[in-house]
């Protein structure tokens, strides 16, 4: 023994357990045991008992402490060594971007691969529901549209902070309105949850996406154009474009409600595209880590 360090020599088959002796003889472990022993000894000094009894009790307790520490510590170490931790990549950053309105280069924003892939699936599903041919669930075109929509929503959502500070009551009704539009676009909450499950997204991430879109709608509706109250001419034009078949449905209240929703989304997309085109020289974007299934559109 050198100081407080034990040097254990190998003895054939017993060398396999040398690591247990090293753990038990660790200065840290011994120090903790001594500290607990000293604490217990001071406690005994306060008890109204004879000196000889205290001493004998203290000796018995000290050896029990050493045996207990020597038994539990190797068991804990063996249990920890038997645990197998599987490393798994949860998510990665797909795109990094910054804009002067968002704080510039000192405050970059990030889009994760899971979120961008999920949004690309949404855009691909919307295109298929409109009758456009799509080669797969995630295509170059759907990635490009999803990226543009995400960028616009991120920027508009940030800029909506001043509006919500002045009128926070505007958020709740707009949230319900945007959620309804979102569900109608993808055919209900069922397909939406199915796509989210494929990308490993939870309810909190879906909620954050809808809230971001809501704040973006709120900003566009307040700063650019009215998204909620289209004119009759706008609705009639949209009706003729969508229902161009020989047997269109009657222009009832349900059809009108859906037309208003589609008008809101189409007008928002127009404003978002125009804004991104105007900000293309100020918006700095970089693909951080493309993958075979999610890469910059060609």
mmCIF file of C-alpha atoms in Angstrom:
data_model
loop_
_atom_site.group_PDB
_atom_site.id
_atom_site.type_symbol
_atom_site.label_atom_id
_atom_site.label_comp_id
_atom_site.label_asym_id
_atom_site.label_seq_id
_atom_site.Cartn_x
_atom_site.Cartn_y
_atom_site.Cartn_z
ATOM 1 C CA UNK A 1 0.000 0.000 0.000
ATOM 2 C CA UNK A 2 1.419 3.387 -1.035
ATOM 3 C CA UNK A 3 -0.310 6.203 0.801
ATOM 4 C CA UNK A 4 -4.002 5.569 0.102
ATOM 5 C CA UNK A 5 -3.499 3.660 -3.145
ATOM 6 C CA UNK A 6 -3.510 -0.125 -3.203
ATOM 7 C CA UNK A 7 -1.360 -1.887 -5.787
ATOM 8 C CA UNK A 8 -2.958 -5.236 -6.626
ATOM 9 C CA UNK A 9 -0.864 -7.897 -8.291
ATOM 10 C CA UNK A 10 -2.315 -10.447 -10.650
ATOM 11 C CA UNK A 11 -2.644 -13.994 -9.336
ATOM 12 C CA UNK A 12 -3.728 -16.116 -12.215
ATOM 13 C CA UNK A 13 -7.506 -16.514 -12.427
ATOM 14 C CA UNK A 14 -8.052 -13.987 -9.630
ATOM 15 C CA UNK A 15 -6.780 -11.192 -11.875
ATOM 16 C CA UNK A 16 -10.230 -10.993 -13.472
ATOM 17 C CA UNK A 17 -11.553 -9.460 -10.248
ATOM 18 C CA UNK A 18 -8.776 -6.958 -9.743
ATOM 19 C CA UNK A 19 -10.998 -4.145 -10.970
ATOM 20 C CA UNK A 20 -13.353 -4.802 -8.043
ATOM 21 C CA UNK A 21 -10.518 -4.353 -5.576
ATOM 22 C CA UNK A 22 -9.448 -1.179 -7.318
ATOM 23 C CA UNK A 23 -12.944 0.249 -7.013
ATOM 24 C CA UNK A 24 -13.210 -0.693 -3.340
ATOM 25 C CA UNK A 25 -9.791 0.798 -2.615
ATOM 26 C CA UNK A 26 -10.480 4.017 -4.486
ATOM 27 C CA UNK A 27 -9.476 7.060 -2.390
ATOM 28 C CA UNK A 28 -12.792 8.718 -3.210
ATOM 29 C CA UNK A 29 -14.843 5.753 -1.989
ATOM 30 C CA UNK A 30 -12.738 5.360 1.134
ATOM 31 C CA UNK A 31 -13.010 9.067 1.826
ATOM 32 C CA UNK A 32 -16.802 8.919 1.647
ATOM 33 C CA UNK A 33 -16.885 5.955 4.015
ATOM 34 C CA UNK A 34 -14.584 7.736 6.474
ATOM 35 C CA UNK A 35 -16.758 10.837 6.290
ATOM 36 C CA UNK A 36 -19.894 8.851 7.090
ATOM 37 C CA UNK A 37 -18.094 7.021 9.884
ATOM 38 C CA UNK A 38 -16.971 10.297 11.431
ATOM 39 C CA UNK A 39 -20.484 11.678 11.218
ATOM 40 C CA UNK A 40 -21.897 8.635 12.951
ATOM 41 C CA UNK A 41 -19.183 8.775 15.593
ATOM 42 C CA UNK A 42 -20.049 12.366 16.436
ATOM 43 C CA UNK A 43 -23.695 11.381 16.683
ATOM 44 C CA UNK A 44 -22.887 8.614 19.141
ATOM 45 C CA UNK A 45 -21.023 11.060 21.344
ATOM 46 C CA UNK A 46 -24.279 12.850 21.972
ATOM 47 C CA UNK A 47 -26.053 9.725 23.184
ATOM 48 C CA UNK A 48 -26.355 9.156 26.955
ATOM 49 C CA UNK A 49 -24.477 5.855 27.106
ATOM 50 C CA UNK A 50 -21.342 4.425 28.682
ATOM 51 C CA UNK A 51 -18.029 4.996 26.969
ATOM 52 C CA UNK A 52 -17.245 1.303 26.606
ATOM 53 C CA UNK A 53 -20.628 0.597 25.054
ATOM 54 C CA UNK A 54 -20.243 3.462 22.596
ATOM 55 C CA UNK A 55 -16.820 2.243 21.580
ATOM 56 C CA UNK A 56 -17.923 -1.345 21.022
ATOM 57 C CA UNK A 57 -20.992 -0.224 19.100
ATOM 58 C CA UNK A 58 -18.910 2.118 16.997
ATOM 59 C CA UNK A 59 -16.425 -0.632 16.099
ATOM 60 C CA UNK A 60 -19.221 -2.984 15.079
ATOM 61 C CA UNK A 61 -20.881 -0.278 12.975
ATOM 62 C CA UNK A 62 -17.584 0.666 11.284
ATOM 63 C CA UNK A 63 -16.912 -2.863 10.105
ATOM 64 C CA UNK A 64 -20.499 -3.195 8.876
ATOM 65 C CA UNK A 65 -20.026 0.003 6.882
ATOM 66 C CA UNK A 66 -16.865 -1.320 5.269
ATOM 67 C CA UNK A 67 -18.487 -4.635 4.408
ATOM 68 C CA UNK A 68 -21.612 -2.911 3.070
ATOM 69 C CA UNK A 69 -19.564 -0.531 0.926
ATOM 70 C CA UNK A 70 -17.378 -3.350 -0.315
ATOM 71 C CA UNK A 71 -20.441 -5.347 -1.340
ATOM 72 C CA UNK A 72 -22.612 -2.640 -2.890
ATOM 73 C CA UNK A 73 -20.019 -0.700 -4.859
ATOM 74 C CA UNK A 74 -18.867 -3.649 -7.034
ATOM 75 C CA UNK A 75 -22.485 -4.620 -7.649
ATOM 76 C CA UNK A 76 -23.328 -1.099 -8.803
ATOM 77 C CA UNK A 77 -20.237 -0.987 -10.979
ATOM 78 C CA UNK A 78 -21.049 -4.354 -12.544
ATOM 79 C CA UNK A 79 -24.629 -3.254 -13.195
ATOM 80 C CA UNK A 80 -23.441 -0.039 -14.843
ATOM 81 C CA UNK A 81 -20.939 -1.945 -16.970
ATOM 82 C CA UNK A 82 -23.676 -4.315 -18.176
ATOM 83 C CA UNK A 83 -25.874 -1.486 -19.449
ATOM 84 C CA UNK A 84 -25.756 -1.062 -23.203
ATOM 85 C CA UNK A 85 -26.512 2.433 -24.447
ATOM 86 C CA UNK A 86 -27.524 2.544 -28.083
ATOM 87 C CA UNK A 87 -26.453 5.725 -29.818
ATOM 88 C CA UNK A 88 -29.131 7.071 -32.093
ATOM 89 C CA UNK A 89 -29.254 10.200 -34.204
ATOM 90 C CA UNK A 90 -32.408 12.047 -33.180
ATOM 91 C CA UNK A 91 -32.296 14.902 -35.682
ATOM 92 C CA UNK A 92 -29.929 17.054 -37.684
ATOM 93 C CA UNK A 93 -29.921 20.580 -39.030
ATOM 94 C CA UNK A 94 -30.783 20.668 -42.717
ATOM 95 C CA UNK A 95 -30.744 24.416 -43.421
ATOM 96 C CA UNK A 96 -29.229 27.419 -41.681
ATOM 97 C CA UNK A 97 -30.330 30.928 -42.635
ATOM 98 C CA UNK A 98 -30.306 34.473 -41.355
ATOM 99 C CA UNK A 99 -31.885 37.771 -42.291
ATOM 100 C CA UNK A 100 -31.415 41.330 -40.973
ATOM 101 C CA UNK A 101 -35.048 41.376 -39.783
ATOM 102 C CA UNK A 102 -34.354 38.270 -37.675
ATOM 103 C CA UNK A 103 -31.217 39.597 -36.017
ATOM 104 C CA UNK A 104 -28.655 39.102 -38.759
ATOM 105 C CA UNK A 105 -25.681 36.767 -38.767
ATOM 106 C CA UNK A 106 -25.448 36.810 -34.961
ATOM 107 C CA UNK A 107 -28.871 35.137 -34.645
ATOM 108 C CA UNK A 108 -29.137 32.436 -37.313
ATOM 109 C CA UNK A 109 -32.231 30.283 -37.649
ATOM 110 C CA UNK A 110 -32.267 26.552 -38.334
ATOM 111 C CA UNK A 111 -34.573 24.083 -40.058
ATOM 112 C CA UNK A 112 -34.205 20.473 -38.986
ATOM 113 C CA UNK A 113 -34.281 17.544 -41.374
ATOM 114 C CA UNK A 114 -37.313 15.957 -39.760
ATOM 115 C CA UNK A 115 -39.361 19.140 -39.940
ATOM 116 C CA UNK A 116 -38.385 19.922 -43.529
ATOM 117 C CA UNK A 117 -39.071 16.346 -44.629
ATOM 118 C CA UNK A 118 -42.473 16.485 -42.916
ATOM 119 C CA UNK A 119 -43.337 19.773 -44.599
ATOM 120 C CA UNK A 120 -42.201 18.350 -47.944
ATOM 121 C CA UNK A 121 -44.551 15.403 -47.442
ATOM 122 C CA UNK A 122 -47.371 17.858 -46.780
ATOM 123 C CA UNK A 123 -46.691 19.801 -49.975
ATOM 124 C CA UNK A 124 -46.493 16.584 -51.984
ATOM 125 C CA UNK A 125 -49.827 15.406 -50.549
ATOM 126 C CA UNK A 126 -51.464 18.755 -51.316
ATOM 127 C CA UNK A 127 -50.266 18.516 -54.922
ATOM 128 C CA UNK A 128 -51.620 14.979 -55.280
ATOM 129 C CA UNK A 129 -54.987 16.035 -53.853
ATOM 130 C CA UNK A 130 -55.130 18.763 -56.498
ATOM 131 C CA UNK A 131 -54.479 16.178 -59.209
ATOM 132 C CA UNK A 132 -50.848 17.030 -59.928
ATOM 133 C CA UNK A 133 -48.601 14.015 -60.653
ATOM 134 C CA UNK A 134 -45.986 13.347 -57.981
ATOM 135 C CA UNK A 135 -43.193 10.790 -58.325
ATOM 136 C CA UNK A 136 -42.970 10.084 -54.591
ATOM 137 C CA UNK A 137 -43.756 11.292 -51.100
ATOM 138 C CA UNK A 138 -40.773 13.684 -51.091
ATOM 139 C CA UNK A 139 -39.678 15.247 -54.387
ATOM 140 C CA UNK A 140 -37.411 18.111 -55.392
ATOM 141 C CA UNK A 141 -40.436 20.258 -56.079
ATOM 142 C CA UNK A 142 -42.085 19.512 -52.733
ATOM 143 C CA UNK A 143 -38.806 20.226 -50.907
ATOM 144 C CA UNK A 144 -38.459 23.575 -52.661
ATOM 145 C CA UNK A 145 -42.043 24.597 -51.851
ATOM 146 C CA UNK A 146 -41.715 23.417 -48.247
ATOM 147 C CA UNK A 147 -38.495 25.376 -47.817
ATOM 148 C CA UNK A 148 -40.025 28.576 -49.201
ATOM 149 C CA UNK A 149 -43.133 28.226 -47.042
ATOM 150 C CA UNK A 150 -41.072 27.540 -43.921
ATOM 151 C CA UNK A 151 -38.805 30.533 -44.527
ATOM 152 C CA UNK A 152 -41.745 32.865 -45.043
ATOM 153 C CA UNK A 153 -43.605 31.552 -42.000
ATOM 154 C CA UNK A 154 -40.501 31.860 -39.819
ATOM 155 C CA UNK A 155 -39.937 35.470 -40.858
ATOM 156 C CA UNK A 156 -43.587 36.542 -40.644
ATOM 157 C CA UNK A 157 -44.012 34.772 -37.303
ATOM 158 C CA UNK A 158 -41.107 36.743 -35.854
ATOM 159 C CA UNK A 159 -42.435 40.022 -37.220
ATOM 160 C CA UNK A 160 -45.881 39.337 -35.726
ATOM 161 C CA UNK A 161 -44.540 39.780 -32.191
ATOM 162 C CA UNK A 162 -45.327 43.505 -32.116
ATOM 163 C CA UNK A 163 -48.897 42.911 -33.266
ATOM 164 C CA UNK A 164 -49.503 40.223 -30.644
ATOM 165 C CA UNK A 165 -47.992 42.431 -27.955
ATOM 166 C CA UNK A 166 -50.579 45.117 -28.717
ATOM 167 C CA UNK A 167 -53.520 42.769 -29.361
ATOM 168 C CA UNK A 168 -52.903 39.284 -27.908
ATOM 169 C CA UNK A 169 -56.588 38.376 -28.280
ATOM 170 C CA UNK A 170 -56.129 38.086 -32.055
ATOM 171 C CA UNK A 171 -54.165 34.849 -31.766
ATOM 172 C CA UNK A 172 -56.860 32.436 -30.581
ATOM 173 C CA UNK A 173 -59.468 32.946 -33.369
ATOM 174 C CA UNK A 174 -56.751 32.979 -36.022
ATOM 175 C CA UNK A 175 -55.324 29.757 -34.593
ATOM 176 C CA UNK A 176 -58.637 27.980 -35.064
ATOM 177 C CA UNK A 177 -58.982 29.381 -38.580
ATOM 178 C CA UNK A 178 -55.498 28.303 -39.675
ATOM 179 C CA UNK A 179 -55.874 24.859 -38.109
ATOM 180 C CA UNK A 180 -59.073 24.309 -40.084
ATOM 181 C CA UNK A 181 -57.361 25.312 -43.335
ATOM 182 C CA UNK A 182 -54.431 23.041 -42.552
ATOM 183 C CA UNK A 183 -56.645 20.000 -41.944
ATOM 184 C CA UNK A 184 -58.642 20.649 -45.120
ATOM 185 C CA UNK A 185 -55.452 20.810 -47.185
ATOM 186 C CA UNK A 186 -54.236 17.357 -46.160
ATOM 187 C CA UNK A 187 -57.618 15.629 -45.878
ATOM 188 C CA UNK A 188 -58.040 15.655 -42.106
ATOM 189 C CA UNK A 189 -55.975 15.070 -39.026
ATOM 190 C CA UNK A 190 -55.512 11.355 -39.794
ATOM 191 C CA UNK A 191 -53.148 11.778 -42.767
ATOM 192 C CA UNK A 192 -51.374 14.577 -40.913
ATOM 193 C CA UNK A 193 -50.617 12.385 -37.897
ATOM 194 C CA UNK A 194 -49.534 9.547 -40.170
ATOM 195 C CA UNK A 195 -46.982 11.743 -41.940
ATOM 196 C CA UNK A 196 -45.793 13.131 -38.618
ATOM 197 C CA UNK A 197 -45.261 9.605 -37.307
ATOM 198 C CA UNK A 198 -43.108 8.722 -40.306
ATOM 199 C CA UNK A 199 -40.765 11.602 -39.463
ATOM 200 C CA UNK A 200 -40.887 11.032 -35.708
ATOM 201 C CA UNK A 201 -42.686 14.276 -34.886
ATOM 202 C CA UNK A 202 -44.800 14.577 -31.759
ATOM 203 C CA UNK A 203 -47.842 16.633 -30.848
ATOM 204 C CA UNK A 204 -45.715 19.446 -29.435
ATOM 205 C CA UNK A 205 -43.864 19.847 -32.730
ATOM 206 C CA UNK A 206 -47.123 19.810 -34.684
ATOM 207 C CA UNK A 207 -48.512 22.414 -32.331
ATOM 208 C CA UNK A 208 -45.439 24.596 -32.806
ATOM 209 C CA UNK A 209 -45.808 24.347 -36.597
ATOM 210 C CA UNK A 210 -49.469 25.386 -36.501
ATOM 211 C CA UNK A 211 -48.727 28.239 -34.099
ATOM 212 C CA UNK A 212 -45.913 29.487 -36.333
ATOM 213 C CA UNK A 213 -48.233 29.428 -39.332
ATOM 214 C CA UNK A 214 -50.933 31.202 -37.336
ATOM 215 C CA UNK A 215 -48.607 34.036 -36.360
ATOM 216 C CA UNK A 216 -47.487 34.317 -39.986
ATOM 217 C CA UNK A 217 -51.106 34.538 -41.198
ATOM 218 C CA UNK A 218 -51.806 37.141 -38.564
ATOM 219 C CA UNK A 219 -48.896 39.300 -39.700
ATOM 220 C CA UNK A 220 -49.784 39.082 -43.400
ATOM 221 C CA UNK A 221 -53.432 39.839 -42.634
ATOM 222 C CA UNK A 222 -52.425 42.937 -40.643
ATOM 223 C CA UNK A 223 -49.450 44.246 -42.637
ATOM 224 C CA UNK A 224 -50.108 43.268 -46.266
ATOM 225 C CA UNK A 225 -53.611 42.249 -47.277
ATOM 226 C CA UNK A 226 -56.921 40.971 -45.940
ATOM 227 C CA UNK A 227 -56.863 37.168 -45.870
ATOM 228 C CA UNK A 228 -60.207 36.612 -44.190
ATOM 229 C CA UNK A 229 -62.732 38.569 -46.252
ATOM 230 C CA UNK A 230 -62.439 38.001 -50.008
ATOM 231 C CA UNK A 231 -64.742 39.841 -52.362
ATOM 232 C CA UNK A 232 -67.544 38.131 -54.250
ATOM 233 C CA UNK A 233 -65.571 38.557 -57.450
ATOM 234 C CA UNK A 234 -62.610 36.744 -55.923
ATOM 235 C CA UNK A 235 -64.813 33.882 -54.782
ATOM 236 C CA UNK A 236 -66.561 33.568 -58.150
ATOM 237 C CA UNK A 237 -63.225 33.505 -59.964
ATOM 238 C CA UNK A 238 -61.877 30.859 -57.611
ATOM 239 C CA UNK A 239 -65.088 28.857 -57.988
ATOM 240 C CA UNK A 240 -64.756 28.785 -61.766
ATOM 241 C CA UNK A 241 -61.088 27.775 -61.577
ATOM 242 C CA UNK A 242 -61.566 24.951 -59.080
ATOM 243 C CA UNK A 243 -64.887 23.593 -60.321
ATOM 244 C CA UNK A 244 -64.311 23.741 -64.042
ATOM 245 C CA UNK A 245 -66.114 20.451 -64.675
ATOM 246 C CA UNK A 246 -69.419 20.191 -66.509
ATOM 247 C CA UNK A 247 -71.291 19.420 -63.291
ATOM 248 C CA UNK A 248 -69.988 21.813 -60.582
ATOM 249 C CA UNK A 249 -71.534 21.742 -57.093
ATOM 250 C CA UNK A 250 -74.009 24.391 -56.063
ATOM 251 C CA UNK A 251 -72.589 27.567 -54.544
ATOM 252 C CA UNK A 252 -73.920 26.888 -51.040
ATOM 253 C CA UNK A 253 -72.573 27.942 -47.643
ATOM 254 C CA UNK A 254 -70.259 24.929 -47.316
ATOM 255 C CA UNK A 255 -68.685 25.549 -50.710
ATOM 256 C CA UNK A 256 -68.343 29.236 -49.888
ATOM 257 C CA UNK A 257 -66.581 28.427 -46.608
ATOM 258 C CA UNK A 258 -64.053 26.177 -48.341
ATOM 259 C CA UNK A 259 -63.506 28.761 -51.065
ATOM 260 C CA UNK A 260 -62.727 31.387 -48.424
ATOM 261 C CA UNK A 261 -60.174 29.040 -46.875
ATOM 262 C CA UNK A 262 -58.541 28.332 -50.218
ATOM 263 C CA UNK A 263 -58.489 32.030 -51.023
ATOM 264 C CA UNK A 264 -56.736 32.759 -47.716
ATOM 265 C CA UNK A 265 -54.065 30.143 -48.353
ATOM 266 C CA UNK A 266 -53.524 31.178 -51.969
ATOM 267 C CA UNK A 267 -53.239 34.863 -51.075
ATOM 268 C CA UNK A 268 -50.816 34.055 -48.258
ATOM 269 C CA UNK A 269 -48.657 32.020 -50.646
ATOM 270 C CA UNK A 270 -48.573 34.936 -53.097
ATOM 271 C CA UNK A 271 -47.438 37.373 -50.408
ATOM 272 C CA UNK A 272 -44.834 34.916 -49.111
ATOM 273 C CA UNK A 273 -43.356 34.324 -52.562
ATOM 274 C CA UNK A 274 -43.230 38.044 -53.330
ATOM 275 C CA UNK A 275 -41.561 38.750 -49.986
ATOM 276 C CA UNK A 276 -38.898 36.077 -50.503
ATOM 277 C CA UNK A 277 -38.151 37.343 -54.004
ATOM 278 C CA UNK A 278 -37.709 40.871 -52.666
ATOM 279 C CA UNK A 279 -35.493 39.618 -49.813
ATOM 280 C CA UNK A 280 -33.342 37.232 -51.858
ATOM 281 C CA UNK A 281 -30.256 39.462 -51.612
ATOM 282 C CA UNK A 282 -30.675 39.938 -47.850
ATOM 283 C CA UNK A 283 -31.579 36.347 -47.028
ATOM 284 C CA UNK A 284 -28.509 34.137 -46.587
ATOM 285 C CA UNK A 285 -29.230 30.419 -46.704
ATOM 286 C CA UNK A 286 -26.997 27.358 -46.547
ATOM 287 C CA UNK A 287 -27.717 23.651 -46.692
ATOM 288 C CA UNK A 288 -25.842 22.209 -43.737
ATOM 289 C CA UNK A 289 -26.119 18.456 -44.150
ATOM 290 C CA UNK A 290 -28.038 17.056 -47.119
ATOM 291 C CA UNK A 291 -29.060 13.392 -47.165
ATOM 292 C CA UNK A 292 -30.034 11.078 -50.043
ATOM 293 C CA UNK A 293 -33.721 11.646 -49.255
ATOM 294 C CA UNK A 294 -33.506 15.329 -48.353
ATOM 295 C CA UNK A 295 -31.137 17.466 -50.390
ATOM 296 C CA UNK A 296 -31.107 20.857 -52.114
ATOM 297 C CA UNK A 297 -33.542 20.856 -55.039
ATOM 298 C CA UNK A 298 -31.725 20.494 -58.334
#
